[in-house]
Tab-separated table of C-alpha atoms in Angstrom:
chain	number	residue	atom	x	y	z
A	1	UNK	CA	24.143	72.464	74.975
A	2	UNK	CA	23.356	72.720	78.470
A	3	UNK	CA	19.995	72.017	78.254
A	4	UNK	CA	20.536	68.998	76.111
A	5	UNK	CA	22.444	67.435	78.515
A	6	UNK	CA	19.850	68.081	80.891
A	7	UNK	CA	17.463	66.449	78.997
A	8	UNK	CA	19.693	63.466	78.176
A	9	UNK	CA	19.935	63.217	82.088
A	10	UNK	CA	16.359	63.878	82.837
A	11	UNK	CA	15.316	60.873	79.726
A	12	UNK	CA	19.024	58.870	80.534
A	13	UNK	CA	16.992	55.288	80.998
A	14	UNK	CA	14.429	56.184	77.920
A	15	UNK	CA	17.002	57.399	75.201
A	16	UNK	CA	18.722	54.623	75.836
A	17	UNK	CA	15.730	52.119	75.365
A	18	UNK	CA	14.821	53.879	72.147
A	19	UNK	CA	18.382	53.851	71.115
A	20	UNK	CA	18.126	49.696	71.614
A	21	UNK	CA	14.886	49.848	69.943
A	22	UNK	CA	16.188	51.967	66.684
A	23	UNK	CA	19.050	49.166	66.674
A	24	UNK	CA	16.976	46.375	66.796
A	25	UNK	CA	14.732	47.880	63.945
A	26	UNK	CA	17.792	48.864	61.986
A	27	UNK	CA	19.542	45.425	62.248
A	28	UNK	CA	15.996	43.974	61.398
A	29	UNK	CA	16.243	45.219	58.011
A	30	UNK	CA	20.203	45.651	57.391
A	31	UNK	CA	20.762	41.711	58.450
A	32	UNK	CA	18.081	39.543	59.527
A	33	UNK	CA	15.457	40.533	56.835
A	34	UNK	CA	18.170	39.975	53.760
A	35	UNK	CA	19.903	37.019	55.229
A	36	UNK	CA	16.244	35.077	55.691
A	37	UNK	CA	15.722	36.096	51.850
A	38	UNK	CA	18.975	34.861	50.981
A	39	UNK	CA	18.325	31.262	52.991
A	40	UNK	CA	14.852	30.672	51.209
A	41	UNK	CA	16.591	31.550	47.934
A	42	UNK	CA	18.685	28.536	48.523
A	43	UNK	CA	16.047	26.673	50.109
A	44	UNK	CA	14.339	26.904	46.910
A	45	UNK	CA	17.856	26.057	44.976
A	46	UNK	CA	18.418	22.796	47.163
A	47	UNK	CA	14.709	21.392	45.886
A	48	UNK	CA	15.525	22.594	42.595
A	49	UNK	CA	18.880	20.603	42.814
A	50	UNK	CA	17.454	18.480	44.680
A	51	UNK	CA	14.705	17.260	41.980
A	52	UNK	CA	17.575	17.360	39.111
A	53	UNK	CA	19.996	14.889	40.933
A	54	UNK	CA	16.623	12.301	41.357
A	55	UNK	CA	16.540	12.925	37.623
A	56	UNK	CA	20.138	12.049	36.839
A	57	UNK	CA	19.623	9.292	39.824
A	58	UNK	CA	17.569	8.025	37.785
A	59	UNK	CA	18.803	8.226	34.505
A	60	UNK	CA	22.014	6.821	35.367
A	61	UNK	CA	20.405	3.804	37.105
A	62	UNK	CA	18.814	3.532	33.617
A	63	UNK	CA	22.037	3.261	31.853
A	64	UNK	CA	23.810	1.685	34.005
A	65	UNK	CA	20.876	-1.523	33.475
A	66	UNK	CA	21.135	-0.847	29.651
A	67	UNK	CA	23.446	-3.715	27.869
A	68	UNK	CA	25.327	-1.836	24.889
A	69	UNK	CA	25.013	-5.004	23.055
A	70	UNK	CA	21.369	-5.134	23.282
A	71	UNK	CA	20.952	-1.334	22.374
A	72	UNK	CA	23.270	-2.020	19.369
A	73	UNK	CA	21.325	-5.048	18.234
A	74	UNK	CA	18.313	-3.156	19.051
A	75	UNK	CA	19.072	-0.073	16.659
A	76	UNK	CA	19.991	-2.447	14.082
A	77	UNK	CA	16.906	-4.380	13.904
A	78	UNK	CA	15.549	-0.687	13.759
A	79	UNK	CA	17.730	0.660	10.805
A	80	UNK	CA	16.859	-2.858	8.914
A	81	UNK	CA	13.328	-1.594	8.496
A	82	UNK	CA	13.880	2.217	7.878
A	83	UNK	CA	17.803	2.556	7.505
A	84	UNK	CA	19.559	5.083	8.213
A	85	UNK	CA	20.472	6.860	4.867
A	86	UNK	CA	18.818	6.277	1.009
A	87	UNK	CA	20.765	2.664	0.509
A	88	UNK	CA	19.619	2.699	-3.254
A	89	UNK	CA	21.517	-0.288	-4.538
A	90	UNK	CA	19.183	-2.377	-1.149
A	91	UNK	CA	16.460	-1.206	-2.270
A	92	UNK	CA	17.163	-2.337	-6.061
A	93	UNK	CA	18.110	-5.668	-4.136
A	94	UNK	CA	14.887	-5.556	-2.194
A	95	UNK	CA	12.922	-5.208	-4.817
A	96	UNK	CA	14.714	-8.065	-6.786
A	97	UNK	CA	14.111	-10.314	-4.020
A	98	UNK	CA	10.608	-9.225	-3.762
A	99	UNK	CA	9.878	-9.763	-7.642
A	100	UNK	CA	11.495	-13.428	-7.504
A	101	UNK	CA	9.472	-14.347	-4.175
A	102	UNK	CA	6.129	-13.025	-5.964
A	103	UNK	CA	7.277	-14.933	-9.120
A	104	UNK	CA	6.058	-11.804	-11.172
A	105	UNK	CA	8.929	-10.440	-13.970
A	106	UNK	CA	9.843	-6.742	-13.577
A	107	UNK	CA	9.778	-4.630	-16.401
A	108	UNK	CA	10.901	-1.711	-15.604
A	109	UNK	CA	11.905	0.001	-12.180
A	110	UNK	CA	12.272	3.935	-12.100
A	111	UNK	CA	13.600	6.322	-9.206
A	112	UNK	CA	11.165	9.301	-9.074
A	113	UNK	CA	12.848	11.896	-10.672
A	114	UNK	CA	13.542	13.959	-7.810
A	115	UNK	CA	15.804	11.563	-6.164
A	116	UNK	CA	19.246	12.004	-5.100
A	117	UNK	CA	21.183	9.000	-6.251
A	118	UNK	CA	24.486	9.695	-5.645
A	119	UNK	CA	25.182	12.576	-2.486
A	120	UNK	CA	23.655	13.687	-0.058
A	121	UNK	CA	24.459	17.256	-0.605
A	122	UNK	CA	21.046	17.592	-2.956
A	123	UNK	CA	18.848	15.968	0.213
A	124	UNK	CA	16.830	18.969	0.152
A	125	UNK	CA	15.392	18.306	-3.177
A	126	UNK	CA	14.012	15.121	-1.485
A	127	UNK	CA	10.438	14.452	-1.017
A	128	UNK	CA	9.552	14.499	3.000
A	129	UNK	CA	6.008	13.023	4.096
A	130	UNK	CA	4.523	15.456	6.345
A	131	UNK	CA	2.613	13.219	8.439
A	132	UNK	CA	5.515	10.659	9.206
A	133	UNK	CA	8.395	13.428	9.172
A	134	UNK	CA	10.744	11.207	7.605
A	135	UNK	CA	12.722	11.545	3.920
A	136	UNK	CA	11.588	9.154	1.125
A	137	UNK	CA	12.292	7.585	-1.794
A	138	UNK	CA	9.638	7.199	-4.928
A	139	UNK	CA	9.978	4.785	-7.122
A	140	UNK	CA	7.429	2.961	-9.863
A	141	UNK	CA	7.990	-0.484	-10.704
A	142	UNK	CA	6.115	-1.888	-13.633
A	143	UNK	CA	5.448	-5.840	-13.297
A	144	UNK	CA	3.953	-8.692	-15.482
A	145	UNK	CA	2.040	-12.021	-14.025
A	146	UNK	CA	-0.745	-13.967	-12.633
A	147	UNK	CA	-3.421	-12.584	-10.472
A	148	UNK	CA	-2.374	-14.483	-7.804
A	149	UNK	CA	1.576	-13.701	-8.429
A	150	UNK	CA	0.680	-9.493	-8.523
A	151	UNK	CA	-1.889	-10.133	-5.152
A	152	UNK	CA	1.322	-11.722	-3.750
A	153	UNK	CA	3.471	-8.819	-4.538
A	154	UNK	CA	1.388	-6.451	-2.959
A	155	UNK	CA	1.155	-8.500	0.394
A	156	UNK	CA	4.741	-9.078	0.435
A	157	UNK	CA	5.694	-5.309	-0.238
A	158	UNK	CA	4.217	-4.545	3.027
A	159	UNK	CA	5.485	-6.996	4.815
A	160	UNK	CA	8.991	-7.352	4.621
A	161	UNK	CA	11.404	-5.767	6.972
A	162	UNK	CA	12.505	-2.561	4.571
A	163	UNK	CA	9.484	-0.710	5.251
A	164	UNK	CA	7.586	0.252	1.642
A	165	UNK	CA	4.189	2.088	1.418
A	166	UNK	CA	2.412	1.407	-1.649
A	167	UNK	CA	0.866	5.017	-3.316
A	168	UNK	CA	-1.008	3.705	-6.117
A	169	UNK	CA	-1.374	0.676	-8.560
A	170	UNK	CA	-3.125	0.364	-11.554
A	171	UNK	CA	-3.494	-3.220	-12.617
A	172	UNK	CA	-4.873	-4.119	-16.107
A	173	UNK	CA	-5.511	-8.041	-17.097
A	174	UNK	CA	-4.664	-8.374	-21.013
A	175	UNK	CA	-6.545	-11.836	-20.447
A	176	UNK	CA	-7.667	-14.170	-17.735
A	177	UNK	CA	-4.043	-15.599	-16.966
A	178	UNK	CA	-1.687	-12.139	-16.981
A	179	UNK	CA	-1.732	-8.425	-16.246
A	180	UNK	CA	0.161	-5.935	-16.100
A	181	UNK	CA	0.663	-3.768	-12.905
A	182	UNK	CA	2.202	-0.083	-12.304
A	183	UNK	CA	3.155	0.239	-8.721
A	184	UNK	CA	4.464	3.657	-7.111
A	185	UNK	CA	5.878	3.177	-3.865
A	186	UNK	CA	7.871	4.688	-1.361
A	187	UNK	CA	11.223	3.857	0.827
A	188	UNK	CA	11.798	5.309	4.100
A	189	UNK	CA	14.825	6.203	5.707
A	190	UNK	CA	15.689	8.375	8.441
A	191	UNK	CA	19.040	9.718	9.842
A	192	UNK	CA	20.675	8.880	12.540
A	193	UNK	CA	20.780	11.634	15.045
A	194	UNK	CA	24.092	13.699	14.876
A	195	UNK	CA	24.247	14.374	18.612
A	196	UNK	CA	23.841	13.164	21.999
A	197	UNK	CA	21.061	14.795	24.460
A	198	UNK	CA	22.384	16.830	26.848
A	199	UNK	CA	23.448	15.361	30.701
A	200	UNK	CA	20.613	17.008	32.445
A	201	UNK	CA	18.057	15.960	28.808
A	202	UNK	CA	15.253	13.222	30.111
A	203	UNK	CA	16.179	9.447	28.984
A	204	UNK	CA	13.665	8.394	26.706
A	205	UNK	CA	12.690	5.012	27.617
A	206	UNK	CA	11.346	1.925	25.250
A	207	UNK	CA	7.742	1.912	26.058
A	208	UNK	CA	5.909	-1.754	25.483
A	209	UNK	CA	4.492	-0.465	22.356
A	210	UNK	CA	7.816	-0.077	21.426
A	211	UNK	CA	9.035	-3.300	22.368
A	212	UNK	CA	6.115	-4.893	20.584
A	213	UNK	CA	7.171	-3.067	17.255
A	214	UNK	CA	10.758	-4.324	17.400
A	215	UNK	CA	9.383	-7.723	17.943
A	216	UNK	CA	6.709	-7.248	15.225
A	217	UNK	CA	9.859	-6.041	12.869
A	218	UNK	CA	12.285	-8.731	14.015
A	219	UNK	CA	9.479	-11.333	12.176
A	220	UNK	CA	9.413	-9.679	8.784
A	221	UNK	CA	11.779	-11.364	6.478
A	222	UNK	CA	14.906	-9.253	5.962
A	223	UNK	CA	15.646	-9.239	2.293
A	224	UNK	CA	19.390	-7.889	2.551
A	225	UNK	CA	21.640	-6.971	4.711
A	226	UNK	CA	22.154	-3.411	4.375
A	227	UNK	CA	22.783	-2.076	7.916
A	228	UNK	CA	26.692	-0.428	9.077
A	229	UNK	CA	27.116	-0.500	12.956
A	230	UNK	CA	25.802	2.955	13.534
A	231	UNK	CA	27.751	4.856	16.587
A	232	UNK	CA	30.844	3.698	16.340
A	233	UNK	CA	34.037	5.554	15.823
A	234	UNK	CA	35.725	4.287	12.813
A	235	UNK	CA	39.328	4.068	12.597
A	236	UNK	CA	40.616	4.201	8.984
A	237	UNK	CA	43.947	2.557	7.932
A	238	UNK	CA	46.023	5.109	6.211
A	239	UNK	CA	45.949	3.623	1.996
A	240	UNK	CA	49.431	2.287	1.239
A	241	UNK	CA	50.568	4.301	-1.427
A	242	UNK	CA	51.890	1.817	-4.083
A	243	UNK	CA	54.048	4.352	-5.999
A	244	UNK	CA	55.595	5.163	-2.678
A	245	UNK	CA	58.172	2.548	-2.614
B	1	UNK	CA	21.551	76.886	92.212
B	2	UNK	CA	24.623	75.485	93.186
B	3	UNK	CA	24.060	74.408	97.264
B	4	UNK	CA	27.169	75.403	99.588
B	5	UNK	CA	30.253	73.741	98.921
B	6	UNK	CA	29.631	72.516	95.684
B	7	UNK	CA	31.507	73.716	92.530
B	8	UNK	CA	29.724	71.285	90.245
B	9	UNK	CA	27.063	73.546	88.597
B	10	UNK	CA	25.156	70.496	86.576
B	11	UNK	CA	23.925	68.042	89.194
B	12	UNK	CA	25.639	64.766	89.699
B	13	UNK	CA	22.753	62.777	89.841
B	14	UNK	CA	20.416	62.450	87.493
B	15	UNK	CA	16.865	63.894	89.083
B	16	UNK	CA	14.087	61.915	88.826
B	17	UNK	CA	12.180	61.218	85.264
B	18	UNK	CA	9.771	63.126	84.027
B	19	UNK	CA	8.365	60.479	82.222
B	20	UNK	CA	6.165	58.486	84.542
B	21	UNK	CA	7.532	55.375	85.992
B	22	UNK	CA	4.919	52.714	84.007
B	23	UNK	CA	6.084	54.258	80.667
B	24	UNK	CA	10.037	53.923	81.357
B	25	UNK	CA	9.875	50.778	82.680
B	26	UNK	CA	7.715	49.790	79.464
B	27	UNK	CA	10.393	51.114	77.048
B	28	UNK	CA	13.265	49.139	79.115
B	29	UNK	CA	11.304	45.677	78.854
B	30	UNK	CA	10.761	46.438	74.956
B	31	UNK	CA	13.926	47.505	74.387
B	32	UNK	CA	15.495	44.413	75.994
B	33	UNK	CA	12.728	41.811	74.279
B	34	UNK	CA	13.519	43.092	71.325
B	35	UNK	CA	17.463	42.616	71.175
B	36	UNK	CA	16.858	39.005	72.416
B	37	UNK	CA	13.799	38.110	69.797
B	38	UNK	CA	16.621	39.468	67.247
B	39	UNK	CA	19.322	37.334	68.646
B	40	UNK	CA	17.234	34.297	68.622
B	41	UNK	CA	15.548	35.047	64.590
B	42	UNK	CA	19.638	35.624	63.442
B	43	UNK	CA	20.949	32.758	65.042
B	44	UNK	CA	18.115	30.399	63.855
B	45	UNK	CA	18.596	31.968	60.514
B	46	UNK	CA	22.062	31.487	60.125
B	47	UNK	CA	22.146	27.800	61.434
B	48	UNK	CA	19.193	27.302	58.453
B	49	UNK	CA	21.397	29.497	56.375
B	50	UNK	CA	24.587	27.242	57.075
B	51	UNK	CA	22.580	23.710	57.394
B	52	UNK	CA	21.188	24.385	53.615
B	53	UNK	CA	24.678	25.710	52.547
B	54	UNK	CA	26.178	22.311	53.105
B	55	UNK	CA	23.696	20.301	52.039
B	56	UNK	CA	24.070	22.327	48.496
B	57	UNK	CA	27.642	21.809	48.556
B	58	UNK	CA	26.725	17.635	49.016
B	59	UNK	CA	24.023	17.991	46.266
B	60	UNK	CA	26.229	19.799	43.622
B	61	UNK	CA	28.851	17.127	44.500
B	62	UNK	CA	26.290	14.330	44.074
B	63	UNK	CA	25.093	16.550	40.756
B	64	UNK	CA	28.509	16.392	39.677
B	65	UNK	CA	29.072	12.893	39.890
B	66	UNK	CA	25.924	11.390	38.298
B	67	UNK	CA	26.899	13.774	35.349
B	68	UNK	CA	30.373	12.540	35.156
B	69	UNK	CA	28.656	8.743	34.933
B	70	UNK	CA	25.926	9.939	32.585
B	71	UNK	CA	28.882	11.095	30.301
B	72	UNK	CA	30.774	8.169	30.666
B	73	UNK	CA	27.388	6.577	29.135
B	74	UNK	CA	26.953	8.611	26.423
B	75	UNK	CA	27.127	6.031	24.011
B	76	UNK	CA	24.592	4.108	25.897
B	77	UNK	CA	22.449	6.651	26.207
B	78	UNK	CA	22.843	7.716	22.184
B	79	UNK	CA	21.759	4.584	21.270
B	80	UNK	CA	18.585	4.804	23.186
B	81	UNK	CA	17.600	7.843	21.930
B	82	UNK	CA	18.592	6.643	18.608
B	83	UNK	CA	16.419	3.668	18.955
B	84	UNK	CA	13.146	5.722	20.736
B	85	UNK	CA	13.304	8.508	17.341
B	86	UNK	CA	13.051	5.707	15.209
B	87	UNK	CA	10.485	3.760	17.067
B	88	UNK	CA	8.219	6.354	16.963
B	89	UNK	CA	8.946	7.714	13.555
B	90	UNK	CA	8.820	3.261	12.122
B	91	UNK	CA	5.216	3.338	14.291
B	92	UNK	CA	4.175	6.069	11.776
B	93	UNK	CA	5.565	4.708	8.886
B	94	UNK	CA	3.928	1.288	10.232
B	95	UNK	CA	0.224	2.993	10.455
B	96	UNK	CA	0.744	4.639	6.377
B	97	UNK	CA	0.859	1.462	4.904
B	98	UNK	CA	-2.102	-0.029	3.605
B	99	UNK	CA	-2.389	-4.028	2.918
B	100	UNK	CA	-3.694	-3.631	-0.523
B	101	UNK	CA	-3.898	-7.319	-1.337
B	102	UNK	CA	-6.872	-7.701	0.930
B	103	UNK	CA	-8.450	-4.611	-1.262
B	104	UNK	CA	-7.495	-7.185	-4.248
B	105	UNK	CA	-9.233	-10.164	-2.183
B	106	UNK	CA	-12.326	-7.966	-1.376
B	107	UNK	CA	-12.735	-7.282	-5.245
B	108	UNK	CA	-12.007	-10.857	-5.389
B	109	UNK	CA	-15.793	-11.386	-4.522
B	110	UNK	CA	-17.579	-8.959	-6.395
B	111	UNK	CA	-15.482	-10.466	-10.236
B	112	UNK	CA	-13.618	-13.059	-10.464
B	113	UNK	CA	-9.826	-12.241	-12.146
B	114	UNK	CA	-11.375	-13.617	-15.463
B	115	UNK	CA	-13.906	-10.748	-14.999
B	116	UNK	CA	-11.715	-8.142	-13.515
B	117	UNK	CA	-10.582	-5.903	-16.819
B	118	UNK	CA	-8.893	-2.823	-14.689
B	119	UNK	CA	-7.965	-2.115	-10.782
B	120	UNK	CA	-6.615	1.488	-10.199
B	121	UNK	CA	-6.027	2.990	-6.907
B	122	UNK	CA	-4.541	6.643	-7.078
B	123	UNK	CA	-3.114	8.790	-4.184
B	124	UNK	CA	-5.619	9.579	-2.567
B	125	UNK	CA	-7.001	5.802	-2.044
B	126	UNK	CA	-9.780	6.147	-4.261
B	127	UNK	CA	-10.215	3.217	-5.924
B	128	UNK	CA	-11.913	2.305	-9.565
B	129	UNK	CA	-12.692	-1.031	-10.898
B	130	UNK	CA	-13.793	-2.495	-14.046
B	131	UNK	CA	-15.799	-5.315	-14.284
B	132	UNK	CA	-16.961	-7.079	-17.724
B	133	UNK	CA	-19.490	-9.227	-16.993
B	134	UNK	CA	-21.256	-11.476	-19.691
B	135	UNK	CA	-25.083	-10.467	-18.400
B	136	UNK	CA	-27.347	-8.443	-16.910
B	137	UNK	CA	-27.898	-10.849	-14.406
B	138	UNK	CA	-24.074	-10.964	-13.334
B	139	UNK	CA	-23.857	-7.176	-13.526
B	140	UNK	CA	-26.475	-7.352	-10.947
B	141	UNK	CA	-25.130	-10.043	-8.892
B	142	UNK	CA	-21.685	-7.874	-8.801
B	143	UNK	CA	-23.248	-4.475	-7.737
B	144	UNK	CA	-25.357	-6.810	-4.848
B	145	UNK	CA	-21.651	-8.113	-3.994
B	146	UNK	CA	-20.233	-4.359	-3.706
B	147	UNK	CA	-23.625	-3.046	-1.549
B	148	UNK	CA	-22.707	-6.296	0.628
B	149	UNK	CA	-19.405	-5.463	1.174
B	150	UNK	CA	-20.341	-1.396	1.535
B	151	UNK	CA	-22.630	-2.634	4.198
B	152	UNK	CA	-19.866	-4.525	5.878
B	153	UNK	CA	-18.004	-1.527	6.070
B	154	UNK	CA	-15.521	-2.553	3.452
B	155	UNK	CA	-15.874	-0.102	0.591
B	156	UNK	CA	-16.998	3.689	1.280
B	157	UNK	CA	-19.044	5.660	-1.072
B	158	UNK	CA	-19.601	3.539	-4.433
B	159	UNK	CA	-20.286	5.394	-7.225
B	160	UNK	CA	-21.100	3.491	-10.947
B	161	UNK	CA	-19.343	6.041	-13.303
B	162	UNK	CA	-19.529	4.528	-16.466
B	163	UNK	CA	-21.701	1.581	-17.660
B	164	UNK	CA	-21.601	-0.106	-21.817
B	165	UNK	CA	-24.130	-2.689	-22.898
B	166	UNK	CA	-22.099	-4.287	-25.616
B	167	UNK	CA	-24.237	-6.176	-28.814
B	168	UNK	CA	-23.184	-9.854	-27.019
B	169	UNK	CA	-25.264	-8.704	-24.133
B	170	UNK	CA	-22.127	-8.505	-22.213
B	171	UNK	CA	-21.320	-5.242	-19.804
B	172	UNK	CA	-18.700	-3.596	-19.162
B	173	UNK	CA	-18.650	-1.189	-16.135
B	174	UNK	CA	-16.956	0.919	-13.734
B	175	UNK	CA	-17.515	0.841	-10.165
B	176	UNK	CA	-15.462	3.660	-7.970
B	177	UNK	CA	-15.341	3.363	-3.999
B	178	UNK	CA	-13.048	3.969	-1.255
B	179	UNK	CA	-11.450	1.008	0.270
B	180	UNK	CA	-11.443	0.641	3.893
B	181	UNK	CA	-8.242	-1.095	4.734
């Protein structure tokens, strides 16, 4: 014991610069070490957070130039062209209106014979196009006239604002004034989304091409109106029970 | 030893170093830089550490108030993505649908409706006409008309798959091709 206070005499100024220098190392990597790690970590955060409130910036600039109106009108020149759900009994009308405007007589419209008529519950037995994503309905219409009346009906299928696609025809002249055509076609419609995209989801904005194909659908003639304001809460009346009083 | 008069048997004072002088004074200087370089490195750290603290605080607030607003909005912003779905899945829908009156115009030049027995287009596109035509001669002028219009890019692949020479030295044929519309 002796000697090692003689020695701690003997080295007094040393030990004590070494003990300095073991504190300094040890406080190194207890404090300063960890808390720089910690203050890049939220360095890091902060640009992370930085870039998602330019996002929502910028999406809620977006909406906040959007006119409700204008998106409303917007989605229902949309669902005019492909609506929302099957709308049978507007197609049946479409088809009408199409048959009178071609002045051809219809002889006989069919639903494919996988079609849903009346729920939705059976929507899986529904045919789908692969390419387009979107459900369809098949139907064959079978149609007497002129040349010129059945040319007609093919050029105004495709151009009305209930989008058709035309699968196959067979037209067969009986003489030189009438035939007889067999058309299978198909009606789109596609559901409107169930939910809303997240806060932090990017706003997908109308590109020109877009713009140009709501214009471009605006001039087809719409043959009925078959469109419900999509989006909106409904508020139903309670029925007035008529035995109730 | 302990001198005369003294009871103190360590000494008092410490003796002189063995270490030589260069080497103490060395360690002292070290010793003394580093405790400052650390004071300096923690207390720029923890002003970073603080600075960036409160400007996360201001950007989660900011965060937190654009998502309030983009909430608010949510039927606005339904809508639009409503509307941009079925943009893109009607520009699809737009690109399947084939004009197939100007098929019926392009057959319109090769026969004549008087001439034109049968037009059948199946699934696929194909497409197969028959033609009766009331001589040789117009039989010929009719497959010229469809190796025109092949030429012009209008038909694709024509292929005669059946051909009757009836007793009135009229013909009835069929042409198949693949319309490009």
């Amino acid at each position: 014991m002796k000697d090692l206070q003689k020695l701690f005499i003997q080295y007094q100024k040393a030990v004590i610069s070494v003990g300095i220098l073991l504190f300094s190392v040890i406080a190194l990597f207890v404090g300063v070490i960890p808390s720089f790690k910690t203050t890049i970590a939220l360095f890091h955060e902060n640009k992370t957070l930085q870039d998602e409130v330019s996002a929502l910036a910028l999406k809620t600039d977006s909406l906040h130039s959007m006119s409700e109106e204008d998106l409303r009108s917007k989605l229902t020149l949309a669902t005019s062209a492909v609506p929302s759900d099957k709308q049978i009994p507007s197609l049946f009308d479409a088809i009408e209106i199409l048959v009178s405007r071609s002045k051809v007589s219809l002889e006989d419209l069919s639903l494919d014979s996988n079609q849903a008529i009346s729920s939705d519950s059976a929507k899986r037995q529904v045919k789908e196009d692969k390419t387009i994503g979107a459900p369809l309905i098949g139907f064959t219409v079978m149609l007497k006239g002129g040349y010129a009346d059945l040319r007609s009906f093919l050029s105004e299928i495709v151009s009305v604002r209930r989008f058709f696609r035309v699968r196959f025809f067979d037209l067969t002249f009986q003489n030189e004034s009438s035939g007889q055509m067999r058309v299978g076609a198909d009606a789109f419609y596609f559901p409107l989304p169930t939910t809303i995209p997240g806060v932090a989801a990017k706003l997908q904005l109308l590109s020109g091409d877009d713009e140009d194909l709501l214009k471009k659908i605006s001039v087809y003639p719409w043959l009925a109106e078959t469109v419900s304001a999509p989006l909106t809460p409904t508020v139903y009346e309670p029925k007035v029970n008529p035995f109730g009083q | 030893m302990p001198t005369l008069g003294s009871i103190n048997l360590l000494k008092s004072k410490a003796t002189a170093s063995v270490l030589p002088q260069g080497v103490e004074a060395s360690l002292n200087r070290f010793a003394i830089a580093s405790v400052m370089v650390l004071c300096v490195v923690g207390i720029c750290v923890s002003a970073a550490f603080f600075y960036l603290r409160f400007e996360h605080d201001a950007l989660t607030a900011k965060k937190d108030e654009y998502s309030n607003e983009i909430i608010n909005n949510s039927v606005k912003e339904g809508l639009q993505s409503a509307i941009k779905e079925r943009m893109v899945m009607t520009a699809k829908v737009l690109k399947v649908r084939k004009p197939y009156a100007l098929l019926l115009d392009s057959i319109g030049i090769v026969a004549p409706p008087g001439k034109l027995t049968n037009v059948s287009v199946d699934e696929t596109g194909k497409t197969r006409i028959t033609i009766r035509a009331s001589s040789i001669e117009e039989t010929i002028d009719m497959a010229n008309a469809i190796i025109a219009l092949t030429k012009e890019g209008k038909f694709k692949g024509p292929d005669l798959t059946s051909f009757q020479f009836g007793k009135s030295n009229d013909v009835l044929f069929t042409v198949s091709f693949v319309p490009v519309l």
